[in-house]
């Protein structure tokens, strides 16, 4: 019972550098805009598919920073991560099958 | 309140009920937004007449994206200040979040008006209906978040929140970051990628 | 622990009557909320049952004119919608509300006020749905509301809008209820009640809660699109605007198939509680049943397109959905094996709950087998949209879910009211329902194989369908008679049933460790939980002698119970006014928003969850 896990106590102790993460998020957004800019596309002659892949990769990167640090999943109980991951799992199941079906 | 602070210490997992419940709710919201997103992806790629992707104002929305990301930063700083017991900082960052959130909504309304002038409406074509429903539901979530923030902000004038009672602000933060998280995906999916 | 004899205070004057109403309208006690869920479901069951009898009367013979085809469509749609969303789901939620906290040794649900809000949303949502009959026409496009039948050309009344909004409001109730169940079950277990020791009904409720959480959002999105299509000129499902009706089908069935398991998994749980008790044996293969439950929950999300084989899809896709649908039979068969294994070698007591439980196993097995037929793509092409499908899902939902609900009603009535139900009436109730059910639905297999399409309002003579349809109608009235006996038994036993005592069935889960009906705080104290069967441990002196337990009960610390709250009612009223305003007049919506805001502000002013 009332087993206070280590994560629970460290939660209040963890102070990641939120400003730094804010800057990282901004940089990733700038990168998103860069790879879609005319200049970038003409200079590096990226295929549409690769650009889209990069964009989604940047978005996933940003999401991981937001979830891990701003939402504290990295420092909080693993159970929260499990709960949220189940949601993501079903969302991905929905999206992949729908893309295949349509 | 004593009954409930006592209850918190007796939870099986040692977790706060509200926080656990809220994460479960957010998991459910993932499927909600994914249903909207996937409809947008499927439909905006279909052949259709009328204005589509090309009328979107990407620089404006990029700017708005920065605003929302920054509001997430101020939100997390508010939560951090709550945990440190720094009431002034907490209120300051809450207020900053409210202002940036409202600015985001303001820009979105402006963007909608511009797009409607360009002929992209709810009924113009598939792109229009999926675009407005997807971004509209995100906007509705932001609006709800602003109202919730206002309540938290007003309640923060009393000695309501602090290191002993940070969960309400924490959950508010989780909601706000989740809405930001959705936008992190909406921005490339709706504005940058041509499906 | 003394047994309380009066289950519900009988009001004598207007003032006490009003007090009772206020008490129940503002309660946050999970047991009262559970009872409210069950009673409201019973009311809706009467509506749904009358609709079923109307359908069967219309189909009793060829070319009857008992009801107009349009009325038939409305009654058919409302029968399905009612039974799924307003009867089976909420009654299982009601049992869950009442018994999950008791079974895990908790004082209440994690969020008592949210719990009550869930009830109000379900109840008001159901009323909103039924208001459609008084407002120009009920929904008439079938319970799964395929586009384009739902658009404003083919469904010109506001019926479908009622359907959309009613389901959205009850959907919110399901989501809040599920969050509550997940948190309660994970976070409020009594000391010693590990996941591995939870009663199986608690496990199935947990898995069901997750299914609701991940299935309902896609229904909500699908109905939002439909609402916009009908009211704001979009064309998500209209080919003229480039949309496709297929989107509805996929979004709906992504919800709709898990929904089947949302209704059947808690029923599995009920059966898994009853069969061991009445076999006087622990359940055979506890772990297998639990893993099978989780497996069904997951696989249940990967099979939805088997509802759509006839729509046409690439062979690989059809084959994989078909294969997944057959795979889901494996965990289901494991469960059936476990129930049979539990009964095998046990000393069976054929009391009414057990009669229903055994019928469940047999009937659900038939429904499951026809399900495998239908998962076979070519067979499905032949049988889809025929009465064979109607037979199949009634064997699953009536022979399955509803039998278990009736069994659970007999099983837990003593706990909820302090009185036993009558066994003789119970036997006749079971016999009539069981025979009537098979008379009603078994012939539908034959009718389906003979090519009778489902949903038709009438049929021509001489097609070979007359006899079996008549048999089916006779069976339906037999079920009706059986249910009348149930209600007679219910009301009779409520007042005159013999006193039950704490543990009339010699069960071993924790709900039997307290008085019948349980006090507001549930337990004066809990027996120590060191296994899956705490009351057996007490009985067999494995842990503590009863005297020692009693001594332990006394020194339990003072108990805090959440105070009653008015605000769930206000918030719920606000939500339903907002929804109703979208159909009637926007003034109502404005009023609803105001009510909602007042409710929320009042809610957050109160302390507690």
PDB file of C-alpha atoms in Angstrom, chain B residues 5-187:
ATOM      1  CA  UNK B   5      -5.350  14.709   1.412  1.00  0.00           C
ATOM      2  CA  UNK B   6      -5.558  11.672   3.602  1.00  0.00           C
ATOM      3  CA  UNK B   7      -7.040   9.663   0.776  1.00  0.00           C
ATOM      4  CA  UNK B   8      -4.174  10.640  -1.477  1.00  0.00           C
ATOM      5  CA  UNK B   9      -1.735   8.906   0.825  1.00  0.00           C
ATOM      6  CA  UNK B  10      -3.817   5.764   0.698  1.00  0.00           C
ATOM      7  CA  UNK B  11      -3.940   5.249  -3.052  1.00  0.00           C
ATOM      8  CA  UNK B  12      -2.797   1.852  -4.194  1.00  0.00           C
ATOM      9  CA  UNK B  13      -0.274   3.141  -6.688  1.00  0.00           C
ATOM     10  CA  UNK B  14       0.783   6.155  -4.661  1.00  0.00           C
ATOM     11  CA  UNK B  15      -0.518   8.389  -7.441  1.00  0.00           C
ATOM     12  CA  UNK B  16      -3.010  11.204  -7.291  1.00  0.00           C
ATOM     13  CA  UNK B  17      -6.446  10.142  -8.543  1.00  0.00           C
ATOM     14  CA  UNK B  18      -6.942  13.279 -10.560  1.00  0.00           C
ATOM     15  CA  UNK B  19      -3.613  13.025 -12.313  1.00  0.00           C
ATOM     16  CA  UNK B  20      -4.052   9.368 -13.170  1.00  0.00           C
ATOM     17  CA  UNK B  21      -7.570  10.056 -14.396  1.00  0.00           C
ATOM     18  CA  UNK B  22      -6.403  12.964 -16.474  1.00  0.00           C
ATOM     19  CA  UNK B  23      -3.708  10.947 -18.215  1.00  0.00           C
ATOM     20  CA  UNK B  24      -6.327   8.340 -19.035  1.00  0.00           C
ATOM     21  CA  UNK B  25      -8.530  11.089 -20.463  1.00  0.00           C
ATOM     22  CA  UNK B  26      -5.657  12.411 -22.576  1.00  0.00           C
ATOM     23  CA  UNK B  27      -5.086   8.910 -23.926  1.00  0.00           C
ATOM     24  CA  UNK B  28      -8.698   8.918 -25.072  1.00  0.00           C
ATOM     25  CA  UNK B  29      -8.256  12.358 -26.638  1.00  0.00           C
ATOM     26  CA  UNK B  30      -5.406  10.955 -28.743  1.00  0.00           C
ATOM     27  CA  UNK B  31      -7.885   8.732 -30.567  1.00  0.00           C
ATOM     28  CA  UNK B  32     -10.321  11.634 -30.920  1.00  0.00           C
ATOM     29  CA  UNK B  33      -7.790  13.885 -32.614  1.00  0.00           C
ATOM     30  CA  UNK B  34      -6.352  11.041 -34.643  1.00  0.00           C
ATOM     31  CA  UNK B  35      -9.803  10.357 -36.099  1.00  0.00           C
ATOM     32  CA  UNK B  36      -9.992  13.992 -37.205  1.00  0.00           C
ATOM     33  CA  UNK B  37      -6.416  14.057 -38.492  1.00  0.00           C
ATOM     34  CA  UNK B  38      -6.777  10.879 -40.490  1.00  0.00           C
ATOM     35  CA  UNK B  39      -9.961  12.181 -42.107  1.00  0.00           C
ATOM     36  CA  UNK B  40      -8.099  15.323 -43.074  1.00  0.00           C
ATOM     37  CA  UNK B  41      -5.235  13.291 -44.544  1.00  0.00           C
ATOM     38  CA  UNK B  42      -7.541  10.986 -46.488  1.00  0.00           C
ATOM     39  CA  UNK B  43      -9.787  13.767 -47.783  1.00  0.00           C
ATOM     40  CA  UNK B  44      -7.320  16.521 -48.592  1.00  0.00           C
ATOM     41  CA  UNK B  45      -5.532  14.162 -50.971  1.00  0.00           C
ATOM     42  CA  UNK B  46      -8.675  13.474 -52.975  1.00  0.00           C
ATOM     43  CA  UNK B  47      -9.265  15.278 -56.268  1.00  0.00           C
ATOM     44  CA  UNK B  48     -11.463  18.303 -55.655  1.00  0.00           C
ATOM     45  CA  UNK B  49     -12.322  21.728 -56.958  1.00  0.00           C
ATOM     46  CA  UNK B  50     -11.876  25.025 -55.215  1.00  0.00           C
ATOM     47  CA  UNK B  51      -9.088  26.420 -53.078  1.00  0.00           C
ATOM     48  CA  UNK B  52      -7.029  23.939 -51.110  1.00  0.00           C
ATOM     49  CA  UNK B  53      -3.613  23.916 -49.546  1.00  0.00           C
ATOM     50  CA  UNK B  54      -2.223  26.831 -51.584  1.00  0.00           C
ATOM     51  CA  UNK B  55      -4.390  29.488 -49.911  1.00  0.00           C
ATOM     52  CA  UNK B  56      -3.047  28.718 -46.429  1.00  0.00           C
ATOM     53  CA  UNK B  57      -1.020  31.492 -44.892  1.00  0.00           C
ATOM     54  CA  UNK B  58       2.047  29.585 -43.744  1.00  0.00           C
ATOM     55  CA  UNK B  59       4.151  32.479 -42.389  1.00  0.00           C
ATOM     56  CA  UNK B  60       1.261  33.659 -40.221  1.00  0.00           C
ATOM     57  CA  UNK B  61       0.606  30.176 -38.905  1.00  0.00           C
ATOM     58  CA  UNK B  62       4.302  29.571 -38.340  1.00  0.00           C
ATOM     59  CA  UNK B  63       4.321  32.668 -36.177  1.00  0.00           C
ATOM     60  CA  UNK B  64       1.250  31.376 -34.369  1.00  0.00           C
ATOM     61  CA  UNK B  65       2.988  28.056 -33.837  1.00  0.00           C
ATOM     62  CA  UNK B  66       5.801  29.849 -32.063  1.00  0.00           C
ATOM     63  CA  UNK B  67       3.273  31.648 -29.886  1.00  0.00           C
ATOM     64  CA  UNK B  68       1.628  28.408 -28.839  1.00  0.00           C
ATOM     65  CA  UNK B  69       4.961  26.706 -28.194  1.00  0.00           C
ATOM     66  CA  UNK B  70       6.020  29.645 -26.058  1.00  0.00           C
ATOM     67  CA  UNK B  71       2.745  29.505 -24.142  1.00  0.00           C
ATOM     68  CA  UNK B  72       3.626  25.911 -23.317  1.00  0.00           C
ATOM     69  CA  UNK B  73       6.926  27.146 -21.925  1.00  0.00           C
ATOM     70  CA  UNK B  74       5.197  29.737 -19.767  1.00  0.00           C
ATOM     71  CA  UNK B  75       2.722  27.113 -18.599  1.00  0.00           C
ATOM     72  CA  UNK B  76       5.435  24.760 -17.460  1.00  0.00           C
ATOM     73  CA  UNK B  77       7.151  27.657 -15.701  1.00  0.00           C
ATOM     74  CA  UNK B  78       3.865  28.363 -13.897  1.00  0.00           C
ATOM     75  CA  UNK B  79       3.671  24.754 -12.747  1.00  0.00           C
ATOM     76  CA  UNK B  80       7.291  24.899 -11.659  1.00  0.00           C
ATOM     77  CA  UNK B  81       6.658  28.116  -9.707  1.00  0.00           C
ATOM     78  CA  UNK B  82       3.654  26.485  -8.028  1.00  0.00           C
ATOM     79  CA  UNK B  83       5.808  23.632  -6.856  1.00  0.00           C
ATOM     80  CA  UNK B  84       8.404  26.035  -5.556  1.00  0.00           C
ATOM     81  CA  UNK B  85       5.668  27.971  -3.757  1.00  0.00           C
ATOM     82  CA  UNK B  86       6.465  31.149  -5.682  1.00  0.00           C
ATOM     83  CA  UNK B  87       3.005  32.655  -5.977  1.00  0.00           C
ATOM     84  CA  UNK B  88       4.048  35.809  -7.846  1.00  0.00           C
ATOM     85  CA  UNK B  89       5.906  33.870 -10.534  1.00  0.00           C
ATOM     86  CA  UNK B  90       3.081  31.386 -10.810  1.00  0.00           C
ATOM     87  CA  UNK B  91       0.541  34.134 -11.449  1.00  0.00           C
ATOM     88  CA  UNK B  92       2.863  35.891 -13.849  1.00  0.00           C
ATOM     89  CA  UNK B  93       3.362  32.812 -15.986  1.00  0.00           C
ATOM     90  CA  UNK B  94      -0.306  31.853 -15.813  1.00  0.00           C
ATOM     91  CA  UNK B  95      -1.190  35.290 -17.094  1.00  0.00           C
ATOM     92  CA  UNK B  96       1.419  35.028 -19.846  1.00  0.00           C
ATOM     93  CA  UNK B  97      -0.061  31.694 -20.893  1.00  0.00           C
ATOM     94  CA  UNK B  98      -3.569  33.149 -20.978  1.00  0.00           C
ATOM     95  CA  UNK B  99      -2.406  36.058 -23.109  1.00  0.00           C
ATOM     96  CA  UNK B 100      -0.506  33.894 -25.563  1.00  0.00           C
ATOM     97  CA  UNK B 101      -3.358  31.423 -25.794  1.00  0.00           C
ATOM     98  CA  UNK B 102      -5.801  34.246 -26.505  1.00  0.00           C
ATOM     99  CA  UNK B 103      -3.417  35.658 -29.075  1.00  0.00           C
ATOM    100  CA  UNK B 104      -3.287  32.259 -30.771  1.00  0.00           C
ATOM    101  CA  UNK B 105      -7.070  32.141 -30.953  1.00  0.00           C
ATOM    102  CA  UNK B 106      -7.193  35.730 -32.210  1.00  0.00           C
ATOM    103  CA  UNK B 107      -4.781  34.932 -35.010  1.00  0.00           C
ATOM    104  CA  UNK B 108      -6.740  31.803 -35.849  1.00  0.00           C
ATOM    105  CA  UNK B 109      -9.959  33.790 -36.160  1.00  0.00           C
ATOM    106  CA  UNK B 110      -8.143  36.313 -38.352  1.00  0.00           C
ATOM    107  CA  UNK B 111      -6.776  33.440 -40.442  1.00  0.00           C
ATOM    108  CA  UNK B 112     -10.259  31.952 -40.850  1.00  0.00           C
ATOM    109  CA  UNK B 113     -11.601  35.309 -42.059  1.00  0.00           C
ATOM    110  CA  UNK B 114      -8.815  35.632 -44.596  1.00  0.00           C
ATOM    111  CA  UNK B 115      -9.345  32.098 -45.829  1.00  0.00           C
ATOM    112  CA  UNK B 116     -13.057  32.656 -46.206  1.00  0.00           C
ATOM    113  CA  UNK B 117     -12.285  35.683 -48.367  1.00  0.00           C
ATOM    114  CA  UNK B 118     -10.124  33.397 -50.480  1.00  0.00           C
ATOM    115  CA  UNK B 119     -13.157  31.172 -50.924  1.00  0.00           C
ATOM    116  CA  UNK B 120     -12.152  28.390 -48.563  1.00  0.00           C
ATOM    117  CA  UNK B 121     -15.257  27.759 -46.472  1.00  0.00           C
ATOM    118  CA  UNK B 122     -16.738  24.921 -44.497  1.00  0.00           C
ATOM    119  CA  UNK B 123     -18.784  23.902 -47.510  1.00  0.00           C
ATOM    120  CA  UNK B 124     -16.426  24.822 -50.346  1.00  0.00           C
ATOM    121  CA  UNK B 125     -14.804  21.414 -50.741  1.00  0.00           C
ATOM    122  CA  UNK B 126     -13.359  18.446 -48.865  1.00  0.00           C
ATOM    123  CA  UNK B 127     -10.284  20.419 -47.914  1.00  0.00           C
ATOM    124  CA  UNK B 128     -12.428  23.173 -46.456  1.00  0.00           C
ATOM    125  CA  UNK B 129     -14.600  20.967 -44.299  1.00  0.00           C
ATOM    126  CA  UNK B 130     -11.785  18.823 -42.953  1.00  0.00           C
ATOM    127  CA  UNK B 131      -9.538  21.846 -42.425  1.00  0.00           C
ATOM    128  CA  UNK B 132     -12.117  23.789 -40.441  1.00  0.00           C
ATOM    129  CA  UNK B 133     -13.243  20.855 -38.358  1.00  0.00           C
ATOM    130  CA  UNK B 134      -9.725  19.736 -37.520  1.00  0.00           C
ATOM    131  CA  UNK B 135      -8.269  23.157 -36.694  1.00  0.00           C
ATOM    132  CA  UNK B 136     -11.617  24.238 -35.263  1.00  0.00           C
ATOM    133  CA  UNK B 137     -11.694  21.427 -32.719  1.00  0.00           C
ATOM    134  CA  UNK B 138      -8.129  22.216 -31.806  1.00  0.00           C
ATOM    135  CA  UNK B 139      -9.113  25.867 -31.426  1.00  0.00           C
ATOM    136  CA  UNK B 140     -12.076  24.859 -29.293  1.00  0.00           C
ATOM    137  CA  UNK B 141      -9.708  22.935 -27.049  1.00  0.00           C
ATOM    138  CA  UNK B 142      -7.434  25.990 -26.785  1.00  0.00           C
ATOM    139  CA  UNK B 143     -10.433  28.184 -25.972  1.00  0.00           C
ATOM    140  CA  UNK B 144     -11.569  25.788 -23.288  1.00  0.00           C
ATOM    141  CA  UNK B 145      -8.011  25.777 -21.973  1.00  0.00           C
ATOM    142  CA  UNK B 146      -8.001  29.578 -21.755  1.00  0.00           C
ATOM    143  CA  UNK B 147     -11.231  29.547 -19.751  1.00  0.00           C
ATOM    144  CA  UNK B 148      -9.815  26.886 -17.471  1.00  0.00           C
ATOM    145  CA  UNK B 149      -6.617  28.921 -17.084  1.00  0.00           C
ATOM    146  CA  UNK B 150      -8.702  31.939 -16.130  1.00  0.00           C
ATOM    147  CA  UNK B 151     -10.372  29.941 -13.385  1.00  0.00           C
ATOM    148  CA  UNK B 152      -7.010  28.708 -12.135  1.00  0.00           C
ATOM    149  CA  UNK B 153      -5.653  32.245 -12.302  1.00  0.00           C
ATOM    150  CA  UNK B 154      -8.555  33.676 -10.321  1.00  0.00           C
ATOM    151  CA  UNK B 155      -8.359  30.896  -7.766  1.00  0.00           C
ATOM    152  CA  UNK B 156      -4.626  31.469  -7.415  1.00  0.00           C
ATOM    153  CA  UNK B 157      -5.277  34.793  -5.644  1.00  0.00           C
ATOM    154  CA  UNK B 158      -6.343  32.858  -2.589  1.00  0.00           C
ATOM    155  CA  UNK B 159      -3.729  30.671  -0.995  1.00  0.00           C
ATOM    156  CA  UNK B 160      -5.111  27.787  -2.994  1.00  0.00           C
ATOM    157  CA  UNK B 161      -2.119  26.471  -4.876  1.00  0.00           C
ATOM    158  CA  UNK B 162       1.337  25.727  -3.632  1.00  0.00           C
ATOM    159  CA  UNK B 163       3.744  22.870  -3.098  1.00  0.00           C
ATOM    160  CA  UNK B 164       1.072  21.087  -1.015  1.00  0.00           C
ATOM    161  CA  UNK B 165      -1.619  21.537  -3.642  1.00  0.00           C
ATOM    162  CA  UNK B 166       0.027  21.652  -7.038  1.00  0.00           C
ATOM    163  CA  UNK B 167      -2.123  19.024  -8.756  1.00  0.00           C
ATOM    164  CA  UNK B 168      -4.812  21.402 -10.113  1.00  0.00           C
ATOM    165  CA  UNK B 169      -2.164  23.566 -11.774  1.00  0.00           C
ATOM    166  CA  UNK B 170      -0.256  20.491 -12.857  1.00  0.00           C
ATOM    167  CA  UNK B 171      -3.318  19.026 -14.565  1.00  0.00           C
ATOM    168  CA  UNK B 172      -4.079  22.361 -16.191  1.00  0.00           C
ATOM    169  CA  UNK B 173      -0.520  22.217 -17.519  1.00  0.00           C
ATOM    170  CA  UNK B 174      -0.992  18.688 -18.821  1.00  0.00           C
ATOM    171  CA  UNK B 175      -4.080  19.806 -20.717  1.00  0.00           C
ATOM    172  CA  UNK B 176      -2.353  22.828 -22.153  1.00  0.00           C
ATOM    173  CA  UNK B 177       0.696  20.853 -23.240  1.00  0.00           C
ATOM    174  CA  UNK B 178      -1.513  18.220 -24.773  1.00  0.00           C
ATOM    175  CA  UNK B 179      -3.279  20.842 -26.862  1.00  0.00           C
ATOM    176  CA  UNK B 180       0.136  22.166 -27.833  1.00  0.00           C
ATOM    177  CA  UNK B 181       1.190  18.623 -28.636  1.00  0.00           C
ATOM    178  CA  UNK B 182      -1.737  18.258 -31.011  1.00  0.00           C
ATOM    179  CA  UNK B 183      -0.700  21.461 -32.712  1.00  0.00           C
ATOM    180  CA  UNK B 184       2.867  20.164 -33.023  1.00  0.00           C
ATOM    181  CA  UNK B 185       1.380  17.563 -35.371  1.00  0.00           C
ATOM    182  CA  UNK B 186      -1.296  19.717 -36.947  1.00  0.00           C
ATOM    183  CA  UNK B 187       1.149  22.351 -38.143  1.00  0.00           C
TER     184      UNK B 187
END
